[in-house]
GROMACS .gro file of C-alpha atoms in nm:
model
  302
    1UNK     CA    1   0.000   0.000   0.000
    2UNK     CA    2   0.118   0.353  -0.076
    3UNK     CA    3   0.001   0.692   0.053
    4UNK     CA    4  -0.310   0.807  -0.129
    5UNK     CA    5  -0.685   0.798  -0.068
    6UNK     CA    6  -0.907   0.581   0.147
    7UNK     CA    7  -1.202   0.472  -0.044
    8UNK     CA    8  -1.407   0.238  -0.232
    9UNK     CA    9  -1.381  -0.064  -0.003
   10UNK     CA   10  -1.652  -0.253   0.182
   11UNK     CA   11  -1.677  -0.177   0.555
   12UNK     CA   12  -1.710  -0.489   0.767
   13UNK     CA   13  -2.039  -0.558   0.936
   14UNK     CA   14  -2.073  -0.534   1.312
   15UNK     CA   15  -2.071  -0.876   1.470
   16UNK     CA   16  -2.430  -1.005   1.464
   17UNK     CA   17  -2.600  -1.263   1.675
   18UNK     CA   18  -2.886  -1.474   1.548
   19UNK     CA   19  -3.205  -1.601   1.698
   20UNK     CA   20  -3.286  -1.969   1.649
   21UNK     CA   21  -3.507  -1.860   1.359
   22UNK     CA   22  -3.207  -1.702   1.191
   23UNK     CA   23  -3.314  -1.337   1.224
   24UNK     CA   24  -3.019  -1.100   1.239
   25UNK     CA   25  -3.008  -0.892   1.556
   26UNK     CA   26  -2.736  -0.632   1.586
   27UNK     CA   27  -2.521  -0.687   1.891
   28UNK     CA   28  -2.617  -0.458   2.176
   29UNK     CA   29  -2.384  -0.222   2.350
   30UNK     CA   30  -2.090  -0.019   2.229
   31UNK     CA   31  -1.939  -0.256   1.978
   32UNK     CA   32  -1.647  -0.106   1.794
   33UNK     CA   33  -1.681  -0.111   1.417
   34UNK     CA   34  -1.421  -0.318   1.237
   35UNK     CA   35  -1.344  -0.161   0.903
   36UNK     CA   36  -1.148  -0.282   0.611
   37UNK     CA   37  -0.786  -0.194   0.568
   38UNK     CA   38  -0.805   0.113   0.348
   39UNK     CA   39  -0.739   0.043  -0.016
   40UNK     CA   40  -0.505   0.329  -0.096
   41UNK     CA   41  -0.520   0.469  -0.447
   42UNK     CA   42  -0.256   0.682  -0.616
   43UNK     CA   43  -0.278   0.871  -0.945
   44UNK     CA   44  -0.604   0.702  -1.031
   45UNK     CA   45  -0.767   0.958  -1.253
   46UNK     CA   46  -0.493   1.114  -1.462
   47UNK     CA   47  -0.502   0.896  -1.773
   48UNK     CA   48  -0.863   0.781  -1.778
   49UNK     CA   49  -1.015   1.124  -1.735
   50UNK     CA   50  -0.790   1.330  -1.962
   51UNK     CA   51  -0.996   1.210  -2.259
   52UNK     CA   52  -1.328   1.233  -2.075
   53UNK     CA   53  -1.258   1.587  -1.954
   54UNK     CA   54  -1.325   1.741  -2.295
   55UNK     CA   55  -1.655   1.554  -2.324
   56UNK     CA   56  -1.786   1.683  -1.991
   57UNK     CA   57  -1.639   2.032  -2.016
   58UNK     CA   58  -1.391   1.961  -1.738
   59UNK     CA   59  -1.031   2.065  -1.700
   60UNK     CA   60  -0.781   1.784  -1.656
   61UNK     CA   61  -0.637   1.978  -1.361
   62UNK     CA   62  -0.952   2.086  -1.178
   63UNK     CA   63  -1.294   1.925  -1.188
   64UNK     CA   64  -1.591   2.158  -1.164
   65UNK     CA   65  -1.821   2.109  -0.867
   66UNK     CA   66  -2.110   2.102  -1.115
   67UNK     CA   67  -1.989   1.760  -1.229
   68UNK     CA   68  -2.100   1.629  -0.887
   69UNK     CA   69  -2.402   1.852  -0.824
   70UNK     CA   70  -2.548   1.894  -1.174
   71UNK     CA   71  -2.432   1.584  -1.357
   72UNK     CA   72  -2.618   1.489  -1.675
   73UNK     CA   73  -2.667   1.143  -1.526
   74UNK     CA   74  -2.904   1.288  -1.264
   75UNK     CA   75  -3.134   1.406  -1.543
   76UNK     CA   76  -3.178   1.064  -1.704
   77UNK     CA   77  -3.471   0.969  -1.480
   78UNK     CA   78  -3.521   0.636  -1.305
   79UNK     CA   79  -3.322   0.329  -1.394
   80UNK     CA   80  -3.506   0.113  -1.646
   81UNK     CA   81  -3.553  -0.251  -1.549
   82UNK     CA   82  -3.356  -0.503  -1.752
   83UNK     CA   83  -3.549  -0.799  -1.605
   84UNK     CA   84  -3.248  -0.931  -1.414
   85UNK     CA   85  -3.290  -1.282  -1.274
   86UNK     CA   86  -3.000  -1.402  -1.064
   87UNK     CA   87  -2.923  -1.764  -0.985
   88UNK     CA   88  -2.961  -1.829  -0.617
   89UNK     CA   89  -2.642  -1.890  -0.425
   90UNK     CA   90  -2.685  -2.252  -0.335
   91UNK     CA   91  -2.380  -2.299  -0.114
   92UNK     CA   92  -2.090  -2.097   0.020
   93UNK     CA   93  -1.867  -2.257  -0.242
   94UNK     CA   94  -1.676  -2.027  -0.472
   95UNK     CA   95  -1.834  -2.148  -0.794
   96UNK     CA   96  -2.189  -2.084  -0.679
   97UNK     CA   97  -2.101  -1.731  -0.569
   98UNK     CA   98  -1.906  -1.673  -0.892
   99UNK     CA   99  -2.207  -1.763  -1.107
  100UNK     CA  100  -2.424  -1.528  -0.902
  101UNK     CA  101  -2.175  -1.242  -0.940
  102UNK     CA  102  -2.125  -1.295  -1.313
  103UNK     CA  103  -2.497  -1.286  -1.388
  104UNK     CA  104  -2.554  -0.988  -1.159
  105UNK     CA  105  -2.269  -0.782  -1.303
  106UNK     CA  106  -2.397  -0.860  -1.652
  107UNK     CA  107  -2.730  -0.710  -1.548
  108UNK     CA  108  -2.552  -0.407  -1.403
  109UNK     CA  109  -2.366  -0.361  -1.731
  110UNK     CA  110  -2.692  -0.360  -1.927
  111UNK     CA  111  -2.871  -0.132  -1.682
  112UNK     CA  112  -2.605   0.137  -1.655
  113UNK     CA  113  -2.513   0.127  -2.024
  114UNK     CA  114  -2.877   0.201  -2.104
  115UNK     CA  115  -2.891   0.477  -1.843
  116UNK     CA  116  -2.581   0.657  -1.972
  117UNK     CA  117  -2.716   0.629  -2.327
  118UNK     CA  118  -3.031   0.815  -2.217
  119UNK     CA  119  -2.812   1.117  -2.141
  120UNK     CA  120  -2.590   1.078  -2.446
  121UNK     CA  121  -2.299   0.990  -2.217
  122UNK     CA  122  -2.010   0.763  -2.294
  123UNK     CA  123  -1.994   0.444  -2.088
  124UNK     CA  124  -1.774   0.139  -2.058
  125UNK     CA  125  -1.833  -0.140  -1.804
  126UNK     CA  126  -1.578  -0.217  -1.532
  127UNK     CA  127  -1.335  -0.502  -1.530
  128UNK     CA  128  -1.402  -0.754  -1.255
  129UNK     CA  129  -1.187  -0.986  -1.053
  130UNK     CA  130  -1.370  -1.240  -0.840
  131UNK     CA  131  -1.088  -1.386  -0.639
  132UNK     CA  132  -1.049  -1.712  -0.455
  133UNK     CA  133  -0.670  -1.689  -0.432
  134UNK     CA  134  -0.447  -1.400  -0.319
  135UNK     CA  135  -0.346  -1.150  -0.584
  136UNK     CA  136  -0.251  -0.790  -0.646
  137UNK     CA  137  -0.426  -0.492  -0.799
  138UNK     CA  138  -0.291  -0.143  -0.878
  139UNK     CA  139  -0.456  -0.039  -0.552
  140UNK     CA  140  -0.277  -0.301  -0.342
  141UNK     CA  141  -0.270  -0.669  -0.271
  142UNK     CA  142  -0.567  -0.877  -0.166
  143UNK     CA  143  -0.700  -1.009   0.050
  144UNK     CA  144  -0.624  -0.777   0.339
  145UNK     CA  145  -0.785  -0.841   0.678
  146UNK     CA  146  -1.154  -0.769   0.637
  147UNK     CA  147  -1.120  -0.647   0.278
  148UNK     CA  148  -1.389  -0.842   0.098
  149UNK     CA  149  -1.466  -0.608  -0.191
  150UNK     CA  150  -1.329  -0.287  -0.338
  151UNK     CA  151  -1.327  -0.079  -0.653
  152UNK     CA  152  -0.993   0.030  -0.798
  153UNK     CA  153  -1.018   0.331  -1.032
  154UNK     CA  154  -0.660   0.280  -1.150
  155UNK     CA  155  -0.769  -0.013  -1.368
  156UNK     CA  156  -1.147   0.048  -1.366
  157UNK     CA  157  -1.199  -0.283  -1.191
  158UNK     CA  158  -1.407  -0.418  -0.907
  159UNK     CA  159  -1.250  -0.685  -0.688
  160UNK     CA  160  -1.457  -0.925  -0.478
  161UNK     CA  161  -1.347  -1.221  -0.270
  162UNK     CA  162  -1.577  -1.518  -0.328
  163UNK     CA  163  -1.544  -1.642   0.029
  164UNK     CA  164  -1.432  -1.314   0.188
  165UNK     CA  165  -1.762  -1.144   0.103
  166UNK     CA  166  -1.945  -1.403   0.313
  167UNK     CA  167  -1.700  -1.379   0.601
  168UNK     CA  168  -1.726  -0.998   0.610
  169UNK     CA  169  -2.106  -1.020   0.618
  170UNK     CA  170  -2.091  -1.214   0.943
  171UNK     CA  171  -2.160  -1.538   0.754
  172UNK     CA  172  -2.503  -1.418   0.644
  173UNK     CA  173  -2.693  -1.716   0.500
  174UNK     CA  174  -2.634  -1.734   0.127
  175UNK     CA  175  -3.011  -1.773   0.083
  176UNK     CA  176  -3.028  -1.400   0.164
  177UNK     CA  177  -2.876  -1.318  -0.173
  178UNK     CA  178  -2.986  -0.953  -0.160
  179UNK     CA  179  -2.719  -0.888   0.102
  180UNK     CA  180  -2.452  -0.990  -0.148
  181UNK     CA  181  -2.627  -0.826  -0.443
  182UNK     CA  182  -2.614  -0.492  -0.260
  183UNK     CA  183  -2.238  -0.523  -0.210
  184UNK     CA  184  -2.182  -0.590  -0.580
  185UNK     CA  185  -2.418  -0.310  -0.685
  186UNK     CA  186  -2.240  -0.071  -0.446
  187UNK     CA  187  -1.891  -0.144  -0.581
  188UNK     CA  188  -2.032  -0.117  -0.931
  189UNK     CA  189  -2.175   0.220  -0.824
  190UNK     CA  190  -1.821   0.349  -0.775
  191UNK     CA  191  -1.751   0.266  -1.139
  192UNK     CA  192  -2.063   0.462  -1.236
  193UNK     CA  193  -1.921   0.757  -1.043
  194UNK     CA  194  -1.590   0.712  -1.223
  195UNK     CA  195  -1.750   0.706  -1.568
  196UNK     CA  196  -1.967   1.010  -1.488
  197UNK     CA  197  -1.666   1.211  -1.365
  198UNK     CA  198  -1.805   1.235  -1.011
  199UNK     CA  199  -1.532   1.025  -0.858
  200UNK     CA  200  -1.268   1.259  -1.000
  201UNK     CA  201  -1.435   1.550  -0.822
  202UNK     CA  202  -1.458   1.352  -0.500
  203UNK     CA  203  -1.094   1.261  -0.533
  204UNK     CA  204  -0.999   1.629  -0.553
  205UNK     CA  205  -1.214   1.704  -0.251
  206UNK     CA  206  -1.030   1.434  -0.059
  207UNK     CA  207  -0.702   1.606  -0.139
  208UNK     CA  208  -0.799   1.891   0.090
  209UNK     CA  209  -0.581   1.909   0.400
  210UNK     CA  210  -0.861   1.914   0.656
  211UNK     CA  211  -0.935   1.570   0.797
  212UNK     CA  212  -1.300   1.667   0.841
  213UNK     CA  213  -1.326   1.776   0.476
  214UNK     CA  214  -1.159   1.456   0.359
  215UNK     CA  215  -1.383   1.223   0.556
  216UNK     CA  216  -1.696   1.417   0.456
  217UNK     CA  217  -1.603   1.386   0.088
  218UNK     CA  218  -1.545   1.013   0.137
  219UNK     CA  219  -1.888   0.976   0.297
  220UNK     CA  220  -2.051   1.159   0.007
  221UNK     CA  221  -1.880   0.918  -0.233
  222UNK     CA  222  -1.977   0.608  -0.038
  223UNK     CA  223  -2.335   0.712   0.030
  224UNK     CA  224  -2.392   0.798  -0.334
  225UNK     CA  225  -2.271   0.450  -0.429
  226UNK     CA  226  -2.526   0.320  -0.177
  227UNK     CA  227  -2.802   0.518  -0.348
  228UNK     CA  228  -2.698   0.397  -0.694
  229UNK     CA  229  -2.705   0.040  -0.564
  230UNK     CA  230  -3.052   0.094  -0.420
  231UNK     CA  231  -3.176   0.242  -0.749
  232UNK     CA  232  -3.061  -0.065  -0.940
  233UNK     CA  233  -3.208  -0.312  -0.690
  234UNK     CA  234  -3.533  -0.116  -0.685
  235UNK     CA  235  -3.557  -0.127  -1.064
  236UNK     CA  236  -3.507  -0.504  -1.057
  237UNK     CA  237  -3.725  -0.572  -0.753
  238UNK     CA  238  -3.982  -0.784  -0.938
  239UNK     CA  239  -3.750  -1.014  -1.128
  240UNK     CA  240  -3.445  -1.040  -0.904
  241UNK     CA  241  -3.666  -1.073  -0.696
  242UNK     CA  242  -3.642  -0.839  -0.396
  243UNK     CA  243  -3.898  -1.007  -0.172
  244UNK     CA  244  -3.980  -0.858   0.171
  245UNK     CA  245  -3.748  -1.118   0.326
  246UNK     CA  246  -3.463  -1.022   0.095
  247UNK     CA  247  -3.520  -0.649   0.148
  248UNK     CA  248  -3.522  -0.677   0.527
  249UNK     CA  249  -3.207  -0.893   0.527
  250UNK     CA  250  -3.033  -0.636   0.309
  251UNK     CA  251  -3.135  -0.345   0.530
  252UNK     CA  252  -3.025  -0.527   0.847
  253UNK     CA  253  -2.688  -0.580   0.683
  254UNK     CA  254  -2.635  -0.216   0.583
  255UNK     CA  255  -2.748  -0.089   0.922
  256UNK     CA  256  -2.475  -0.306   1.069
  257UNK     CA  257  -2.200  -0.134   0.870
  258UNK     CA  258  -2.226   0.222   1.006
  259UNK     CA  259  -1.917   0.402   1.131
  260UNK     CA  260  -2.066   0.622   1.405
  261UNK     CA  261  -1.856   0.450   1.673
  262UNK     CA  262  -1.531   0.516   1.487
  263UNK     CA  263  -1.292   0.803   1.569
  264UNK     CA  264  -1.367   1.115   1.360
  265UNK     CA  265  -1.067   1.059   1.134
  266UNK     CA  266  -1.203   0.715   1.038
  267UNK     CA  267  -1.565   0.815   0.974
  268UNK     CA  268  -1.540   0.773   0.598
  269UNK     CA  269  -1.853   0.568   0.510
  270UNK     CA  270  -2.143   0.712   0.707
  271UNK     CA  271  -2.351   0.631   1.013
  272UNK     CA  272  -2.578   0.329   1.026
  273UNK     CA  273  -2.876   0.559   0.974
  274UNK     CA  274  -2.736   0.714   0.658
  275UNK     CA  275  -2.563   0.405   0.520
  276UNK     CA  276  -2.905   0.239   0.524
  277UNK     CA  277  -3.102   0.554   0.444
  278UNK     CA  278  -2.934   0.629   0.112
  279UNK     CA  279  -2.978   0.276  -0.021
  280UNK     CA  280  -3.344   0.294   0.083
  281UNK     CA  281  -3.383   0.631  -0.093
  282UNK     CA  282  -3.248   0.488  -0.419
  283UNK     CA  283  -3.456   0.172  -0.386
  284UNK     CA  284  -3.776   0.366  -0.326
  285UNK     CA  285  -3.740   0.644  -0.583
  286UNK     CA  286  -3.508   0.491  -0.849
  287UNK     CA  287  -3.463   0.837  -1.006
  288UNK     CA  288  -3.094   0.922  -1.001
  289UNK     CA  289  -3.166   1.284  -0.910
  290UNK     CA  290  -3.228   1.168  -0.552
  291UNK     CA  291  -2.873   1.029  -0.536
  292UNK     CA  292  -2.700   1.369  -0.539
  293UNK     CA  293  -2.522   1.344  -0.205
  294UNK     CA  294  -2.304   1.643  -0.298
  295UNK     CA  295  -2.574   1.909  -0.269
  296UNK     CA  296  -2.704   1.799   0.070
  297UNK     CA  297  -2.615   1.949   0.406
  298UNK     CA  298  -2.336   1.783   0.606
  299UNK     CA  299  -2.603   1.649   0.841
  300UNK     CA  300  -2.743   1.440   0.554
  301UNK     CA  301  -2.414   1.253   0.514
  302UNK     CA  302  -2.292   1.228   0.871
   0.00000   0.00000   0.00000
């Protein structure tokens, strides 16, 4: 790992306990959040966005705030359903999870390609690495303790550990596939931000010297990816399907990943309330205009 930025990695879930019926109950008391080792990114935007800058009216040196607050993507309306049907994860084995991820990311490709086309925007899908063995990305080696999934802008790739994603979810039953679908849709959401130019703006905001400004920018990035994930899952609710059971399992999982008990310098993903609230907002409304975390007050992304 090298000095750089903190982002784009999955925060670990608070340790859950389960009733005999299998319902997730968040552990009571002041449990410290265990977060992933930060995936540190250096020089991630220079080459990819030099070409895109002219398209969006951006300078290669400085990205306009309007790219984050008035992006053309927000004006493309709700995500259109692509009738995504995922294979259920039958076991915790790598191959079952790999099939699930491959089908789901194919649906995400189709959904977001269509959405960018609505706004006349250029789009290319991310690379993906679904690992079962240790490896290395431009953003660092994997796995790191607790690092189950991350997006690396340096090679426009999402990285997900086939077994690690289950471990980091507190061994959530694989029958609750929406929990894992949300993780994939969230990491894919970072690629959407990258393609729209929003991540470049967030990256510049994170270069500010103030720790408070840096962590707030990180939360705006992460919570927007939550909203994008919710918008996709909401669009596919009937075919995925997102049954009440799946929805409640997903929301219990995201509420368990808040960072409110972390020191201020490590509050880079958002509180339980907001980490769950932004995915719910996207799921309910589906219109991408509701996912503008950059225009909201700091209290909306705390």
